[in-house]
CSV table of C-alpha atoms and ligand atoms in Angstrom, one decimal:
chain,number,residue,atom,x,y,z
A,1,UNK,CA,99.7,98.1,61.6
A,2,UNK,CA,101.6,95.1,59.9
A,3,UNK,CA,103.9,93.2,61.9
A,4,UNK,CA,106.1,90.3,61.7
A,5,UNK,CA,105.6,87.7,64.2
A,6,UNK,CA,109.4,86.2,63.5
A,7,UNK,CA,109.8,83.1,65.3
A,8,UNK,CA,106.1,82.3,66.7
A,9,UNK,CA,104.9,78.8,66.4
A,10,UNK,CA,101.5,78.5,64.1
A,11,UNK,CA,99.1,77.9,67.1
A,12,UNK,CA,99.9,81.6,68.6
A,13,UNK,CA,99.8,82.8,64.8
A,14,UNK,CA,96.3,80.8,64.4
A,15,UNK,CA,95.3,82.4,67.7
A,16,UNK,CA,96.4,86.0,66.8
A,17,UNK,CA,94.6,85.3,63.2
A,18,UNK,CA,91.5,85.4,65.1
A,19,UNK,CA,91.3,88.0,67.3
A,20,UNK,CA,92.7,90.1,64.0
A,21,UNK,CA,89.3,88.5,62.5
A,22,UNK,CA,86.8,88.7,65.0
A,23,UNK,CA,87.8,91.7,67.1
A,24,UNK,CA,87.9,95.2,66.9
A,25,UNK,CA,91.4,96.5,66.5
A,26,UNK,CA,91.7,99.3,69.3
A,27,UNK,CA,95.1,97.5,70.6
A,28,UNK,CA,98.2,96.7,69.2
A,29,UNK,CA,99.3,93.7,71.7
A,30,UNK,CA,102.9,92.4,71.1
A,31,UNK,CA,103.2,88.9,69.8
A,32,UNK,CA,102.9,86.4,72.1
A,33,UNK,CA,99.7,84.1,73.0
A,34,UNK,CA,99.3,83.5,76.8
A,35,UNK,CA,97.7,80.3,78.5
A,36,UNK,CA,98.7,81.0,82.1
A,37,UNK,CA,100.0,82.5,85.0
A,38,UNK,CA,101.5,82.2,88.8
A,39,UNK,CA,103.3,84.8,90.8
A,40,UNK,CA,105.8,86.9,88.2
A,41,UNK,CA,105.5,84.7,85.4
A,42,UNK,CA,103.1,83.7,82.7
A,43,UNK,CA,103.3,81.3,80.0
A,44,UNK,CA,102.5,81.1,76.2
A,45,UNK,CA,100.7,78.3,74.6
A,46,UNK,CA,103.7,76.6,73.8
A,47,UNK,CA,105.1,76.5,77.1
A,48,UNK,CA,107.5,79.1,77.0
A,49,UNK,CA,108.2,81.0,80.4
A,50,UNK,CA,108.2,84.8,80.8
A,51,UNK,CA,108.5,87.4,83.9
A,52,UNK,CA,105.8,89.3,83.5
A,53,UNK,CA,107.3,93.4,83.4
A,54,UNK,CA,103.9,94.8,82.5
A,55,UNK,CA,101.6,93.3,85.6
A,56,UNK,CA,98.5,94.3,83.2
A,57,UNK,CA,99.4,97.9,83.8
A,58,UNK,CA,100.0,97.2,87.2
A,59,UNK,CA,96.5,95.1,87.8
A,60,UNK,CA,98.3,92.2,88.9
A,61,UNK,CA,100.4,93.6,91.6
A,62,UNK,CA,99.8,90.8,94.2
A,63,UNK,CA,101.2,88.2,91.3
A,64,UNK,CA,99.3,86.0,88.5
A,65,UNK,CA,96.6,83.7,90.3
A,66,UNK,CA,97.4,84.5,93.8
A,67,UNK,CA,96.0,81.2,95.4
A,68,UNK,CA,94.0,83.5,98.3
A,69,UNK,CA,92.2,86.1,96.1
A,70,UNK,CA,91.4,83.2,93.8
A,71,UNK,CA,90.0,81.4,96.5
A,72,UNK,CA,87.9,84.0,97.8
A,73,UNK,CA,86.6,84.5,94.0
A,74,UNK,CA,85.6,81.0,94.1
A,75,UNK,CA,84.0,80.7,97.2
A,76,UNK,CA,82.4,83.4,96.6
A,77,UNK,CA,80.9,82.7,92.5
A,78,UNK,CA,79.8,79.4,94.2
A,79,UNK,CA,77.3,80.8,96.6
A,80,UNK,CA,76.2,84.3,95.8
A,81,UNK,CA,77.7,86.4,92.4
A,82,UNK,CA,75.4,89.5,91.8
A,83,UNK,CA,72.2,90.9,94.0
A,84,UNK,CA,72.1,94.1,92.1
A,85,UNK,CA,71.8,97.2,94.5
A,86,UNK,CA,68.0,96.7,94.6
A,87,UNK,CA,68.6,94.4,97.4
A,88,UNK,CA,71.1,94.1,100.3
A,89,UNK,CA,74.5,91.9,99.9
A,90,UNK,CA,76.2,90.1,102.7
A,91,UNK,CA,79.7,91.1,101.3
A,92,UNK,CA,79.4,94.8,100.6
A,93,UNK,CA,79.1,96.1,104.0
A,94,UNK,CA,81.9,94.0,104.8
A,95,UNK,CA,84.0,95.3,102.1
A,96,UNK,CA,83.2,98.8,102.4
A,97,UNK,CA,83.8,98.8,106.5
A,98,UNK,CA,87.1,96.7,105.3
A,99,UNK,CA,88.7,99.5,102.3
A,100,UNK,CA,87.2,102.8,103.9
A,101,UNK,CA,89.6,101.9,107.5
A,102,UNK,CA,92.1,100.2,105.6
A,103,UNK,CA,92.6,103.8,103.3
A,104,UNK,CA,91.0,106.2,106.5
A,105,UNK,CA,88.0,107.4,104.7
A,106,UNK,CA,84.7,107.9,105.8
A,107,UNK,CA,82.8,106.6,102.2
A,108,UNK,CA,83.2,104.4,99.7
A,109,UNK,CA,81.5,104.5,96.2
A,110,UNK,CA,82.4,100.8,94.5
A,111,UNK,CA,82.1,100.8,90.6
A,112,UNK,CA,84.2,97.9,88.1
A,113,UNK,CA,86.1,99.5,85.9
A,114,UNK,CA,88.7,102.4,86.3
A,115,UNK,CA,87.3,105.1,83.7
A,116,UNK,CA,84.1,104.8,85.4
A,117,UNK,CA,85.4,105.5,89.0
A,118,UNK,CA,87.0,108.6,87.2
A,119,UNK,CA,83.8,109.8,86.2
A,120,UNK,CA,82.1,109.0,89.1
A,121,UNK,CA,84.7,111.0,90.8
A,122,UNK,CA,84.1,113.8,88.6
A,123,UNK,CA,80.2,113.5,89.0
A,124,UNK,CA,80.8,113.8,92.9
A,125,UNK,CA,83.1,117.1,92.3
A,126,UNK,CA,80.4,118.4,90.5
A,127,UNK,CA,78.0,117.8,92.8
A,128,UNK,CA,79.7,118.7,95.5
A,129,UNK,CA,81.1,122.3,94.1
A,130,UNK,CA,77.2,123.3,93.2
A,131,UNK,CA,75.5,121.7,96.6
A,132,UNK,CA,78.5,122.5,99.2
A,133,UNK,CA,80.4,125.1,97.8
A,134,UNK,CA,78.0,127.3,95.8
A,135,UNK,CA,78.8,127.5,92.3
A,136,UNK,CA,76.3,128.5,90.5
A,137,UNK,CA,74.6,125.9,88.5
A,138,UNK,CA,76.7,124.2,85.1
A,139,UNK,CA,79.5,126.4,85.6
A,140,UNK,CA,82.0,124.1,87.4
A,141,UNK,CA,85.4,123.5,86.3
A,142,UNK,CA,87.7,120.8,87.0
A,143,UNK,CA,91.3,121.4,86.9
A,144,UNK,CA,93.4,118.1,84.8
A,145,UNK,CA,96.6,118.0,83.3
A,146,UNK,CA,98.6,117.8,79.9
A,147,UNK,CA,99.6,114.4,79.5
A,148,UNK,CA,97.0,113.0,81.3
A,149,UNK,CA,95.2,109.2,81.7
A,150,UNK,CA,92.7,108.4,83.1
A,151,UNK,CA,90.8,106.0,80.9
A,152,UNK,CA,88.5,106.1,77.7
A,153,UNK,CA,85.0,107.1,78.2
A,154,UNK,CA,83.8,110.0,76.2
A,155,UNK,CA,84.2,113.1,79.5
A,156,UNK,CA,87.6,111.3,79.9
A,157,UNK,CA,88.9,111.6,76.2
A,158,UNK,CA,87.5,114.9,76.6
A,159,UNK,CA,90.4,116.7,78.6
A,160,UNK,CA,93.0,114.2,77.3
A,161,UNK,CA,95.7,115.5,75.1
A,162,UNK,CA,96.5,112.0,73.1
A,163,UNK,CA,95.1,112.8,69.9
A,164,UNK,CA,94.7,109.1,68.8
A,165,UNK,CA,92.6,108.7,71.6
A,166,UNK,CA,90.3,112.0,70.6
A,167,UNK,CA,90.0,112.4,66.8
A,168,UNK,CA,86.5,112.1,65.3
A,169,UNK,CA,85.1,110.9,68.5
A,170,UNK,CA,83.7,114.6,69.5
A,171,UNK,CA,82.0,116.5,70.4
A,172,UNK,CA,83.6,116.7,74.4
A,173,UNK,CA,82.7,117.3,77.4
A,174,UNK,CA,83.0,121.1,78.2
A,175,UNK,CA,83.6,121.8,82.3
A,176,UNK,CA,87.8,121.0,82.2
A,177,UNK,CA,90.8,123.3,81.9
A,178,UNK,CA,94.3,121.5,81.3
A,179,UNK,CA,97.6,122.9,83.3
A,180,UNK,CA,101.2,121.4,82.7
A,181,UNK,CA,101.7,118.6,84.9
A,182,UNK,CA,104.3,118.8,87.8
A,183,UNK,CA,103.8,123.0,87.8
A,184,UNK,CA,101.9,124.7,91.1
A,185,UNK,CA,102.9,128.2,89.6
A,186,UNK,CA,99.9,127.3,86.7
A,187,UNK,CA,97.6,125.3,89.3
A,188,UNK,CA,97.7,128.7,91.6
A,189,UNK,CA,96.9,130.7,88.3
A,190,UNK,CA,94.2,128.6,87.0
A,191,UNK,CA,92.8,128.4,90.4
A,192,UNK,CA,92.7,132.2,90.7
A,193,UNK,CA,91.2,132.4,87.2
A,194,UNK,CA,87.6,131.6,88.1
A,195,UNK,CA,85.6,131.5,91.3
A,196,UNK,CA,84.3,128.4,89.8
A,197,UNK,CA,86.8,125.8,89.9
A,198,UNK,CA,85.2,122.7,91.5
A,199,UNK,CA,88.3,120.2,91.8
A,200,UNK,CA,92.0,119.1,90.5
A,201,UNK,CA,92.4,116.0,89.3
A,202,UNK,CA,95.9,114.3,89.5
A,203,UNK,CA,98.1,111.4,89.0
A,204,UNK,CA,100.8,111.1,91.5
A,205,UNK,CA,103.1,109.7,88.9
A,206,UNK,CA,101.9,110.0,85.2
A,207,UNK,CA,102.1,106.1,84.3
A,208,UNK,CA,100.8,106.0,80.7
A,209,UNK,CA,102.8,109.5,79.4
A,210,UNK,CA,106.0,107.4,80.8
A,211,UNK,CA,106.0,107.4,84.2
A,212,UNK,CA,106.5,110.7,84.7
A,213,UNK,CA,107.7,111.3,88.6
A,214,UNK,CA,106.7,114.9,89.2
A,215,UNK,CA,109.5,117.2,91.9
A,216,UNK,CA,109.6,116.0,95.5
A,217,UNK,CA,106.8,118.2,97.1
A,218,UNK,CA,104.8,119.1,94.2
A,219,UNK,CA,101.4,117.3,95.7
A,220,UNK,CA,101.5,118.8,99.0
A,221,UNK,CA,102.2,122.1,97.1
A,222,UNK,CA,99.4,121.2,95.0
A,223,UNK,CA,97.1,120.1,97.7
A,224,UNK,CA,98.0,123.2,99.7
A,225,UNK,CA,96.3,125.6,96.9
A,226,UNK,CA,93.5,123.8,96.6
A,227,UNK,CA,92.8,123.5,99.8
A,228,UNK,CA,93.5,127.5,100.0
A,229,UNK,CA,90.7,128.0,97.1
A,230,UNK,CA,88.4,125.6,98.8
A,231,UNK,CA,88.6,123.4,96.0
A,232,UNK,CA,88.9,119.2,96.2
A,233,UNK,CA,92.2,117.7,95.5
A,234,UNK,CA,91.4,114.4,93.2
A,235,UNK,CA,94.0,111.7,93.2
A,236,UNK,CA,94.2,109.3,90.7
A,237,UNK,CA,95.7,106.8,92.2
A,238,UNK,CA,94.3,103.8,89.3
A,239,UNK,CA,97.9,102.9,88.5
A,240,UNK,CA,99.8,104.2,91.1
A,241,UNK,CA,98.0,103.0,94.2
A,242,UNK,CA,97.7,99.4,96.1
A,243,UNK,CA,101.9,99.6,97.2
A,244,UNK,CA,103.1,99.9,93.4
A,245,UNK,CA,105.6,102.8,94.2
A,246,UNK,CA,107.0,101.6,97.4
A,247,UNK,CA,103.9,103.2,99.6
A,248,UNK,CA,100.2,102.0,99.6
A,249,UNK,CA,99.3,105.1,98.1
A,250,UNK,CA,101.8,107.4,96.3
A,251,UNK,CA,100.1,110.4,97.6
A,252,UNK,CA,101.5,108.6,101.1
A,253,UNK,CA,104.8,110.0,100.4
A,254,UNK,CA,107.1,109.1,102.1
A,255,UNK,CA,105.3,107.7,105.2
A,256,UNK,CA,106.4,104.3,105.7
A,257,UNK,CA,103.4,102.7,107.5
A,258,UNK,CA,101.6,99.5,106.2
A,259,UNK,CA,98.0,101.9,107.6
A,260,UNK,CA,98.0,103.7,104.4
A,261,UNK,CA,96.5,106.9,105.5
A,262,UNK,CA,94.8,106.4,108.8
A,263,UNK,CA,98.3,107.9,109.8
A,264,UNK,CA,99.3,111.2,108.4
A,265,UNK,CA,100.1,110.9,104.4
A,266,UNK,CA,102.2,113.6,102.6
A,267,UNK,CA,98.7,114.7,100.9
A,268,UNK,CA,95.8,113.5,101.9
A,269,UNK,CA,93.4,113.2,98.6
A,270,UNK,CA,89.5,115.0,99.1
A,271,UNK,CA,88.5,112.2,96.5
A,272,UNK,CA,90.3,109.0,96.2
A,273,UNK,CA,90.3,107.0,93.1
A,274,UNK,CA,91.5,103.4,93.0
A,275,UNK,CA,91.4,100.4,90.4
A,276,UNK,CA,93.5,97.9,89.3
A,277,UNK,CA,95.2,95.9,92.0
A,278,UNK,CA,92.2,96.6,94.2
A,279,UNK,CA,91.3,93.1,93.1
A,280,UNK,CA,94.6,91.9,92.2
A,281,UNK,CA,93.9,91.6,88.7
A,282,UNK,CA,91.5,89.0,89.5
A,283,UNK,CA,88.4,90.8,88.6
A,284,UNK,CA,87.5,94.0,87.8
A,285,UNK,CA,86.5,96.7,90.5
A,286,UNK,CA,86.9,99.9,91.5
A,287,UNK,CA,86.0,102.3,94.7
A,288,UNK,CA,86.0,106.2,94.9
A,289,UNK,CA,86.6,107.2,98.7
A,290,UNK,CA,85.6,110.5,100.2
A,291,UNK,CA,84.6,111.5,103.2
A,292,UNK,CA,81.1,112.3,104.3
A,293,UNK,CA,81.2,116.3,103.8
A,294,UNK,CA,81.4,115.2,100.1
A,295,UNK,CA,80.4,112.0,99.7
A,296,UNK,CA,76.8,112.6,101.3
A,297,UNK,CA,75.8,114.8,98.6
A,298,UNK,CA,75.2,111.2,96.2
A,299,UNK,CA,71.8,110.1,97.4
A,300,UNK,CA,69.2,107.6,95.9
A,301,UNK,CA,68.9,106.8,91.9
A,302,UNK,CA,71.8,109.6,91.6
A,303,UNK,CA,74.5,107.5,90.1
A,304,UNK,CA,75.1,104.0,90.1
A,305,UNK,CA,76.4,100.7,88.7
A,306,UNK,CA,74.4,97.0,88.4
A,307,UNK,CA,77.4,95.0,88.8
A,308,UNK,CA,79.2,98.0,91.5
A,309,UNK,CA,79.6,96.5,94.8
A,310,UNK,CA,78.6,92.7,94.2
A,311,UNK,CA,79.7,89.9,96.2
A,312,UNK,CA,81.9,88.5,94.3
A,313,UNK,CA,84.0,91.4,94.1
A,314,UNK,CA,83.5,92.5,97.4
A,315,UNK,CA,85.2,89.3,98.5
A,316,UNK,CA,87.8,89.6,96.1
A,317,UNK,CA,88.6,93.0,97.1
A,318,UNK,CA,89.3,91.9,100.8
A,319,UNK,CA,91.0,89.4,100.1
A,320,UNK,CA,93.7,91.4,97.8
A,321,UNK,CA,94.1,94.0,100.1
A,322,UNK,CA,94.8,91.8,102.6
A,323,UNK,CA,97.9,89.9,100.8
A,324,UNK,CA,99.1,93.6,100.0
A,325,UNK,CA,99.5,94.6,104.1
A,326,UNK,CA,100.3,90.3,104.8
A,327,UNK,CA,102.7,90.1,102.3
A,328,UNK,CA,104.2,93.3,102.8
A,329,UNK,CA,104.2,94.4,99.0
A,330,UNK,CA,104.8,98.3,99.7
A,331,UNK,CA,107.8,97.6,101.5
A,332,UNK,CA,108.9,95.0,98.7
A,333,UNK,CA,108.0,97.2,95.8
A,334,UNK,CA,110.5,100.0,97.4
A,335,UNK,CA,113.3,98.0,98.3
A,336,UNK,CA,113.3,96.1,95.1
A,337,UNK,CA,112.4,99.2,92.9
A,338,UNK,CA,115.6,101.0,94.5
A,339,UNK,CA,118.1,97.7,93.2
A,340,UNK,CA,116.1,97.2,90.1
A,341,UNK,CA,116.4,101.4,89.0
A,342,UNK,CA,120.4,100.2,90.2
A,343,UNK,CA,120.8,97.7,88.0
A,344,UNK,CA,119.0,100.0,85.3
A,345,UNK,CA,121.2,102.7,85.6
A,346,UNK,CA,124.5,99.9,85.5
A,347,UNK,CA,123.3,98.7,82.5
A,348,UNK,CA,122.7,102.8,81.2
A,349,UNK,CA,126.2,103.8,81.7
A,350,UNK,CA,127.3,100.7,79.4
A,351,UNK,CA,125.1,100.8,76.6
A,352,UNK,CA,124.1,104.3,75.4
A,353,UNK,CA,120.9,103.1,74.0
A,354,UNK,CA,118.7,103.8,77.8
A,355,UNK,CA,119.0,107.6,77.9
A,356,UNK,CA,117.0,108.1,81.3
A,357,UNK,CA,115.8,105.5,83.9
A,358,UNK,CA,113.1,106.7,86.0
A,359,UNK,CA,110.3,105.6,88.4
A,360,UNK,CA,109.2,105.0,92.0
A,361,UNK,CA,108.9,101.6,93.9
A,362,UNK,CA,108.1,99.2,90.9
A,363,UNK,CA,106.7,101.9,88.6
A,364,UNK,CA,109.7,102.5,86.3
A,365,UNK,CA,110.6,102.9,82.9
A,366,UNK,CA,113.4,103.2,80.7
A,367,UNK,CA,113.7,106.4,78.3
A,368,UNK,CA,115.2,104.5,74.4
A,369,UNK,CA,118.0,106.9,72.9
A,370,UNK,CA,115.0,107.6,69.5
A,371,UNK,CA,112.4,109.8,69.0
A,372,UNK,CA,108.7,109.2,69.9
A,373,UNK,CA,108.3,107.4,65.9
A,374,UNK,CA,111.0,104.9,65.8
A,375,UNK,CA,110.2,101.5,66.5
A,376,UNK,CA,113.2,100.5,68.4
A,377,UNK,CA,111.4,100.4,71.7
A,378,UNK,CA,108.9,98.1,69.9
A,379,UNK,CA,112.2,96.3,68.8
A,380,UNK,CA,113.3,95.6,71.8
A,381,UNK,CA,109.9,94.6,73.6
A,382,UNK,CA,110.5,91.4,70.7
A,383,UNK,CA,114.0,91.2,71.9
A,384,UNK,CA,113.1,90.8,75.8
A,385,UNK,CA,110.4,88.5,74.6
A,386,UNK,CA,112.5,86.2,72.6
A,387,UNK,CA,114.6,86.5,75.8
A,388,UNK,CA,111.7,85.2,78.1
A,389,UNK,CA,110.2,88.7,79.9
A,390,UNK,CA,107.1,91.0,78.7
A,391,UNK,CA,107.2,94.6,78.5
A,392,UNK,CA,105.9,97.2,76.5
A,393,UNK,CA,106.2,100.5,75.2
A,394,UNK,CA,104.4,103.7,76.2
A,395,UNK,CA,104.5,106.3,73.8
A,396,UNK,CA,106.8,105.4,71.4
A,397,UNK,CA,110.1,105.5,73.6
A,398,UNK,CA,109.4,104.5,76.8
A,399,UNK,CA,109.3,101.5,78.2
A,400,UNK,CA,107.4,100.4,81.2
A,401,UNK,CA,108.7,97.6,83.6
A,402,UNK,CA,106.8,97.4,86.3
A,403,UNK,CA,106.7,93.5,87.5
A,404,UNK,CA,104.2,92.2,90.3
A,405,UNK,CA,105.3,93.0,93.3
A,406,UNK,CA,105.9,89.4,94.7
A,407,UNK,CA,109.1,89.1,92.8
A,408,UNK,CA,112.3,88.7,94.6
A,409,UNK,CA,115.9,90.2,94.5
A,410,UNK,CA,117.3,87.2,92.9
A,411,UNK,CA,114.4,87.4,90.1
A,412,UNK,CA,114.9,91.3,89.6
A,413,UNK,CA,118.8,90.2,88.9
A,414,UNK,CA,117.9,87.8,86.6
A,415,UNK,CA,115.4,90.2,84.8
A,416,UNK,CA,118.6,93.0,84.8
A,417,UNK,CA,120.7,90.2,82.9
A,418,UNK,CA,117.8,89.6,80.3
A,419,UNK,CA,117.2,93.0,79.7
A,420,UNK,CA,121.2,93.8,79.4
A,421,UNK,CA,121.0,91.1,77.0
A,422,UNK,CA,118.2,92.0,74.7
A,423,UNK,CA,119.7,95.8,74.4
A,424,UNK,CA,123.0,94.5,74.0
A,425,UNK,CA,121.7,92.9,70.5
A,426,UNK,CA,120.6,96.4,69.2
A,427,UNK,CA,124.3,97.8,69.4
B,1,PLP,C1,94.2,102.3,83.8
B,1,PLP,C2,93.9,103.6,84.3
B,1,PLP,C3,92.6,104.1,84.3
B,1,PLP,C4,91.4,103.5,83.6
B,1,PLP,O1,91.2,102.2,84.2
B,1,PLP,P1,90.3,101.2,83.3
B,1,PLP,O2,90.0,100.1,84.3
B,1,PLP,O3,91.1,100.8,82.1
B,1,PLP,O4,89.1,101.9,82.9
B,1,PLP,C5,92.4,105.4,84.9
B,1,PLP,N1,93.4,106.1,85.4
B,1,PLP,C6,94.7,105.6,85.5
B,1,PLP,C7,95.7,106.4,86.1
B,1,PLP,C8,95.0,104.4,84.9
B,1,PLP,O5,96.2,103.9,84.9
């Protein structure tokens, strides 16, 4: 796509020429060249300061850099980085005793990235549904919804409805039947349609399609059936997890504990999937949690990951899910998610161009008055940048703001009176 970079010096052009160059072009970044980051901010290779409204799709929830899960990666790369699982690590055990207590589960499966904790998800479902349950063998089905995202690999683009994401990379992986999202009456349907129906696999708020909230009670409705058809309710909780909507988990509802789920959630997952600020954005990993009724069926050269489970991001692991509980971030994220969708909704009701402001905790977005092909939303992503904070848009309309959740009231104000600002330009 061509784009105008108006108003960037020629060191971020000369640095944009080259990843245009030398990369592949499977993202569409706006316009500005970072060189750094601390807390809520990042800066561009000129200098310039900029809240940071995107947290790397919510990676980055305990802040840019935090000096304690930096120092652990540190320590950590200096004396011991990757074992393989042929051999036993110091950290692992550690870490897996630490993140199965911390989210009361009895397992953990630790993998890097967050498609491939989805698929190992899946791969445990399957497993499961043919060695526990009894289907009979390749006739599983998982259940997964319109709108969907859970990442890119090849069984992942295969139940996904984005076509951009599916065309000409076929053929898909069969085994997946897609429901609305937020709509029990077609879960119970689809659940009744076939005694083979292995698991549901959810996101407790659909980030990517727009951070799409579903009804109050529509996961413990959902969790309900499934548990009624003896079938294992998968949350997805990649985006939405690690405090981001005001809870540690957002299938915690509305328990307001800091023990995630070793008290009693709204809906208590069968399968667990968590990425992103698992490591604070410091690294990448990911963990699947189960219990051991499920779990156990995974034994020896089944499924597995050479970099799953190392030291290093062990370590850093702990050490971000321990600024999440000593920093308090759930109970930040909700406080300041209820003043920031405030402000939103202010600024709404004086300039026509925010149709809808929705969200949960610090997972929000604003709905622009166009359809799904204008660029206005991509507009105004330049205009908050020229005005000093990132954001982006998701699916042509929406935009995403979803800050760290280290920032304070006083910033979030300050970010309402950019982003008044920016929109202000556009009437
Ligand atoms: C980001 C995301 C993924 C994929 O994670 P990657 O680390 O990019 O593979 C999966 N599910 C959800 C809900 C996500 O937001």
């Amino acid at each position: 796509m061509e784009q105008t970079h108006q108003g960037l010096s020629s060191k971020s052009e000369a640095l944009i020429e080259k990843e245009n160059k030398y990369g592949a072009h499977n993202y569409h970044p706006l316009p500005v060249v970072l060189d750094r980051g601390e807390g809520v901010f990042v800066w561009d290779v000129d200098g310039k300061k900029y809240y940071d409204f995107l947290s790397a799709y919510s990676a980055v929830n305990q802040g840019h850099c935090h000096p304690k899960i930096v120092g652990a990666m540190v320590k950590q790369a200096q004396t011991l980085t990757l074992t393989s699982r042929a051999f036993h690590n110091d950290q692992l055990g550690v870490f897996e005793e630490y993140v199965t207590k911390y989210f009361g589960f009895d397992k953990v499966l630790p993998m890097n990235t967050g498609a491939e904790a989805v698929e190992t998800a899946l791969k445990i479902c399957r497993k499961w549904s043919y060695e526990v349950k009894g289907i009979p063998e390749n006739q599983a089905q998982i259940i997964v919804c319109e709108n969907n995202f859970h990442g890119r690999t090849t069984t992942i683009i295969s139940f996904s409805n984005d076509e951009n994401a599916r065309k000409n990379f076929g053929p898909f992986t069969e085994g997946f039947i897609k429901i609305p999202y937020d709509d029990t009456d077609a879960l119970e349907a689809a659940l009744k349609s076939s005694p083979n129906i292995a698991g549901f696999l959810v996101e407790p708020i659909q980030g990517e399609a727009g951070v799409y909230v579903p009804t109050e009670g529509y996961l413990a409705k959902a969790k309900a059936l499934c548990e009624a058809h003896n079938v294992l309710f998968i949350a997805d909780e990649v985006q939405t997890g690690i405090a981001r909507t005001g809870r540690l988990l957002a299938t915690c509802g509305n328990c307001s504990c800091t023990k995630g789920c070793e008290n009693t959630p709204e809906v208590k997952p069968d399968i667990l999937i968590l990425g992103k600020a698992i490591s604070g954005g410091v690294y990448p990993v990911s963990a699947v949690l189960a219990n051991d009724g499920i779990m156990n069926v995974i034994k020896p050269g089944q499924h597995g990951s050479t970099f799953g489970g190392n030291p290093v991001a062990a370590a850093v692991a702990v050490a971000a899910l321990e600024v999440v509980r000593d920093e308090k971030l759930s109970e930040n994220a909700e406080r300041l998610g209820i003043i920031l969708r405030k402000g939103l909704n202010e600024i709404a009701s004086r300039n026509s161009l925010i149709s809808l402001v929705r969200g949960k905790g610090l997972l929000n977005a604003i709905v622009i008055d166009c359809d799904e092909e204008s660029d206005l939303a991509w507009q105004i992503c330049l205009k908050f940048r020229d005005y000093g904070l990132l954001a982006k848009p998701t699916h042509g309309n929406k935009i995403r703001f979803a800050p760290p959740l280290v920032i304070t009231e006083a910033q979030i104000q300050d970010c309402l009176a950019i982003i008044e600002k920016a929109l202000n330009d556009f009437k």
